[in-house]
């Protein structure tokens, strides 16, 4: 979501020069303006709506399963919060401190694990997420969402990896520090290796997470960058079976795969607003790499009913979003690891490789797969309900009514919407559950379209509640 990158380019790869021109330059300026404000206003850690632990964090020496060897990283004994039941699986949240050392220095950072109360009900896959500097664990809380992961038995493991803002995960925890890594802004320190040390320690905490058969890494924008750096450095090799960076830029992971620096699979999902040319699928590693971009979507989509713990104007900004595609591609990556079932071919925007995106008559980008074959877009984009304006935050204009779209009745419009939605689902860009919600929103407020309902009846749109009769 909100980007922030270290200024220490000696350690952190710089965004290519072409990514710092035009719209990217404007985004960098906006990020600089937002940084100071966001770090101050976002005082609550991820999951603030949940009950806070009643007791302070214990010393890290109180390790789960008894004291480990002196040189072993320690997942400290946690406090426990009940999260409720998801698909019939009761979940709990464990908050504690992870302590140890990377090759460059010692650390003591917070962790937050969400797992089935009965570890035997976990599905064997742990999703590791480094905390975002402003939003915290937004891949869990905003994008994938707890219900999506937990009713399928996933374990989510969030970790602090830097002392900058909410990258520490929970700034209220006393006694946290990072001595290794690199110096970041304002005297803070960042150590990507904390993330891999945490991932390697998780299987030893079977009483919390159950049997760990697979480890996945995900993060968005600011929190995607350490994942990409770990892939590039070789540190993720043998640790993560799957990496799912979201809204990332400035890296070339295909070169890392070709060089043998990483042996897992990579699935990247970007918005149209992200500088993606270095990520476009070149066919270098078809058995281990996929890249997807969603036409019309901004870097920060409207989270609808998801919690967003910053005072930022994204509600009502645009209905165009990459989130349904992200959820579909995440599960495809999961099946790729478990069963060897390949996801659909990577996508790109037509003309994206050359930098001049080809647009349709309504001004919306055209999507194609890596072979150049045109593929379905979001149904309301395909129908041309508006021009969807991408950017750091999205917007839209030229909203068209049912009649302006060429339909005589709302019933005709819904039939066309349903056909476009079926094509999107057949292409495997949306899950049935998200397709169902999308169709229900299109049908809420006759004679309004999906986009008109978003614009004129936002509360009903979010709640999927029919509009009251006039």
Coordinates of C-alpha atoms in Angstrom, one line a residue, residues 58-232:
X58 CA 7.6 -11.9 28.9
X59 CA 11.3 -12.1 28.6
X60 CA 12.4 -13.9 25.4
X61 CA 14.2 -16.5 27.5
X62 CA 10.8 -18.0 28.3
X63 CA 10.9 -19.9 25.0
X64 CA 8.1 -22.0 23.7
X65 CA 8.8 -25.7 24.3
X66 CA 11.6 -25.0 26.8
X67 CA 14.9 -23.1 26.7
X68 CA 16.7 -23.6 23.3
X69 CA 20.4 -23.8 22.7
X70 CA 22.2 -20.6 23.5
X71 CA 22.9 -19.9 19.8
X72 CA 19.4 -20.7 18.6
X73 CA 16.9 -18.0 17.7
X74 CA 14.1 -17.9 20.2
X75 CA 10.3 -17.5 19.7
X76 CA 9.4 -16.2 23.1
X77 CA 6.4 -17.5 25.1
X78 CA 3.4 -15.5 23.9
X79 CA 0.2 -14.0 25.3
X80 CA -2.9 -15.4 23.7
X81 CA -6.0 -13.7 22.3
X82 CA -9.0 -15.6 20.9
X83 CA -9.9 -14.4 17.4
X84 CA -13.1 -16.4 16.9
X85 CA -14.1 -19.2 14.5
X86 CA -13.4 -19.1 10.8
X87 CA -15.2 -21.8 8.7
X88 CA -15.6 -23.8 11.9
X89 CA -11.9 -23.5 12.9
X90 CA -11.3 -21.6 16.2
X91 CA -8.3 -19.3 15.9
X92 CA -6.1 -17.6 18.4
X93 CA -3.4 -14.9 18.1
X94 CA -0.1 -15.2 19.8
X95 CA 1.9 -12.1 20.6
X96 CA 5.4 -12.4 21.7
X97 CA 9.1 -11.5 21.1
X98 CA 11.5 -13.1 18.7
X99 CA 15.1 -12.9 19.8
X100 CA 18.4 -14.0 18.2
X101 CA 21.1 -13.0 15.8
X102 CA 21.5 -12.6 12.1
X103 CA 25.0 -12.7 10.4
X104 CA 25.3 -8.9 11.1
X105 CA 24.0 -8.6 14.6
X106 CA 21.6 -9.3 17.4
X107 CA 17.9 -8.5 17.4
X108 CA 14.8 -8.5 19.7
X109 CA 11.6 -7.8 17.8
X110 CA 7.8 -8.5 18.2
X111 CA 6.0 -11.3 16.4
X112 CA 2.3 -11.9 15.9
X113 CA 1.1 -15.4 14.9
X114 CA -2.5 -16.2 14.1
X115 CA -3.2 -20.0 14.1
X116 CA -5.8 -22.6 14.8
X117 CA -6.3 -23.1 18.5
X118 CA -5.8 -26.8 17.8
X119 CA -2.5 -26.9 15.8
X120 CA -3.6 -30.1 14.1
X121 CA -6.2 -28.1 12.2
X122 CA -3.6 -26.0 10.4
X123 CA -3.1 -26.8 6.7
X124 CA 0.7 -27.0 7.0
X125 CA 1.3 -23.6 5.2
X126 CA 2.6 -20.6 7.1
X127 CA 2.3 -17.2 5.5
X128 CA 5.2 -14.9 6.8
X129 CA 4.6 -11.2 6.5
X130 CA 7.1 -8.5 7.4
X131 CA 5.3 -5.5 8.8
X132 CA 4.7 -2.4 6.7
X133 CA 6.1 0.9 8.0
X134 CA 2.7 2.5 8.2
X135 CA 0.0 -0.1 7.9
X136 CA 1.5 -3.1 9.7
X137 CA 0.2 -6.4 8.6
X138 CA -1.9 -5.1 5.7
X139 CA -1.5 -8.2 3.5
X140 CA -3.5 -10.0 6.2
X141 CA -5.8 -7.3 7.5
X142 CA -6.6 -5.3 4.3
X143 CA -5.9 -7.5 1.2
X144 CA -6.1 -11.3 1.8
X145 CA -8.2 -10.8 5.0
X146 CA -8.4 -13.2 8.0
X147 CA -11.6 -15.0 6.9
X148 CA -10.0 -15.8 3.5
X149 CA -6.9 -17.3 5.0
X150 CA -8.2 -18.8 8.3
X151 CA -11.2 -20.7 7.0
X152 CA -8.7 -22.5 4.8
X153 CA -6.4 -23.4 7.7
X154 CA -3.5 -21.1 6.9
X155 CA -1.2 -19.9 9.7
X156 CA -0.2 -16.2 9.4
X157 CA 3.1 -15.1 11.1
X158 CA 3.9 -11.4 11.2
X159 CA 7.3 -10.2 12.2
X160 CA 9.1 -6.9 13.0
X161 CA 12.3 -6.5 10.9
X162 CA 13.2 -2.8 11.2
X163 CA 12.9 -0.1 13.8
X164 CA 11.4 2.4 11.4
X165 CA 7.7 3.1 12.2
X166 CA 5.4 0.1 12.2
X167 CA 8.0 -2.1 10.6
X168 CA 8.8 -3.1 14.1
X169 CA 5.2 -4.5 14.1
X170 CA 4.3 -3.2 17.6
X171 CA 6.1 0.0 18.7
X172 CA 4.6 -0.3 22.2
X173 CA 6.6 -3.4 23.0
X174 CA 9.5 -2.5 25.3
X175 CA 13.1 -3.5 24.9
X176 CA 13.1 -4.1 21.1
X177 CA 16.2 -3.5 19.1
X178 CA 18.1 -4.4 15.9
X179 CA 21.8 -4.2 16.0
X180 CA 22.7 -5.7 12.6
X181 CA 21.5 -4.9 9.1
X182 CA 21.9 -1.3 7.8
X183 CA 21.3 2.1 9.2
X184 CA 18.1 3.5 7.9
X185 CA 16.5 7.0 8.2
X186 CA 16.6 8.9 11.5
X187 CA 19.1 6.4 13.1
X188 CA 16.7 3.5 12.7
X189 CA 18.0 0.0 11.6
X190 CA 16.7 -2.5 9.1
X191 CA 17.8 -6.1 8.9
X192 CA 16.0 -8.2 6.3
X193 CA 17.6 -11.4 7.6
X194 CA 15.4 -11.2 10.7
X195 CA 12.5 -12.3 8.4
X196 CA 14.3 -15.5 7.2
X197 CA 15.5 -16.3 10.7
X198 CA 11.9 -16.1 11.9
X199 CA 10.7 -18.3 9.1
X200 CA 13.4 -20.9 9.9
X201 CA 12.4 -20.9 13.6
X202 CA 8.7 -21.5 13.0
X203 CA 8.8 -25.3 12.5
X204 CA 10.3 -25.5 16.0
X205 CA 7.2 -24.0 17.5
X206 CA 4.8 -26.8 16.5
X207 CA 2.7 -26.2 19.7
X208 CA 1.8 -22.9 18.1
X209 CA 1.7 -23.4 14.4
X210 CA 1.3 -27.2 14.0
X211 CA 3.4 -29.1 11.5
X212 CA 5.0 -26.7 9.0
X213 CA 5.2 -28.3 5.5
X214 CA 5.4 -25.0 3.5
X215 CA 6.5 -21.5 4.1
X216 CA 5.3 -18.5 2.1
X217 CA 6.4 -14.9 2.1
X218 CA 4.1 -12.0 1.3
X219 CA 4.2 -8.2 1.7
X220 CA 2.9 -5.2 -0.2
X221 CA 4.7 -2.1 -1.4
X222 CA 7.1 -1.2 1.4
X223 CA 6.9 -4.7 2.9
X224 CA 7.4 -6.4 -0.4
X225 CA 10.8 -4.9 -0.9
X226 CA 12.6 -7.0 1.8
X227 CA 11.2 -10.1 0.3
X228 CA 12.6 -9.1 -3.1
X229 CA 15.9 -8.3 -1.6
X230 CA 16.1 -11.7 0.2
X231 CA 15.4 -13.4 -3.1
X232 CA 18.1 -11.3 -4.8

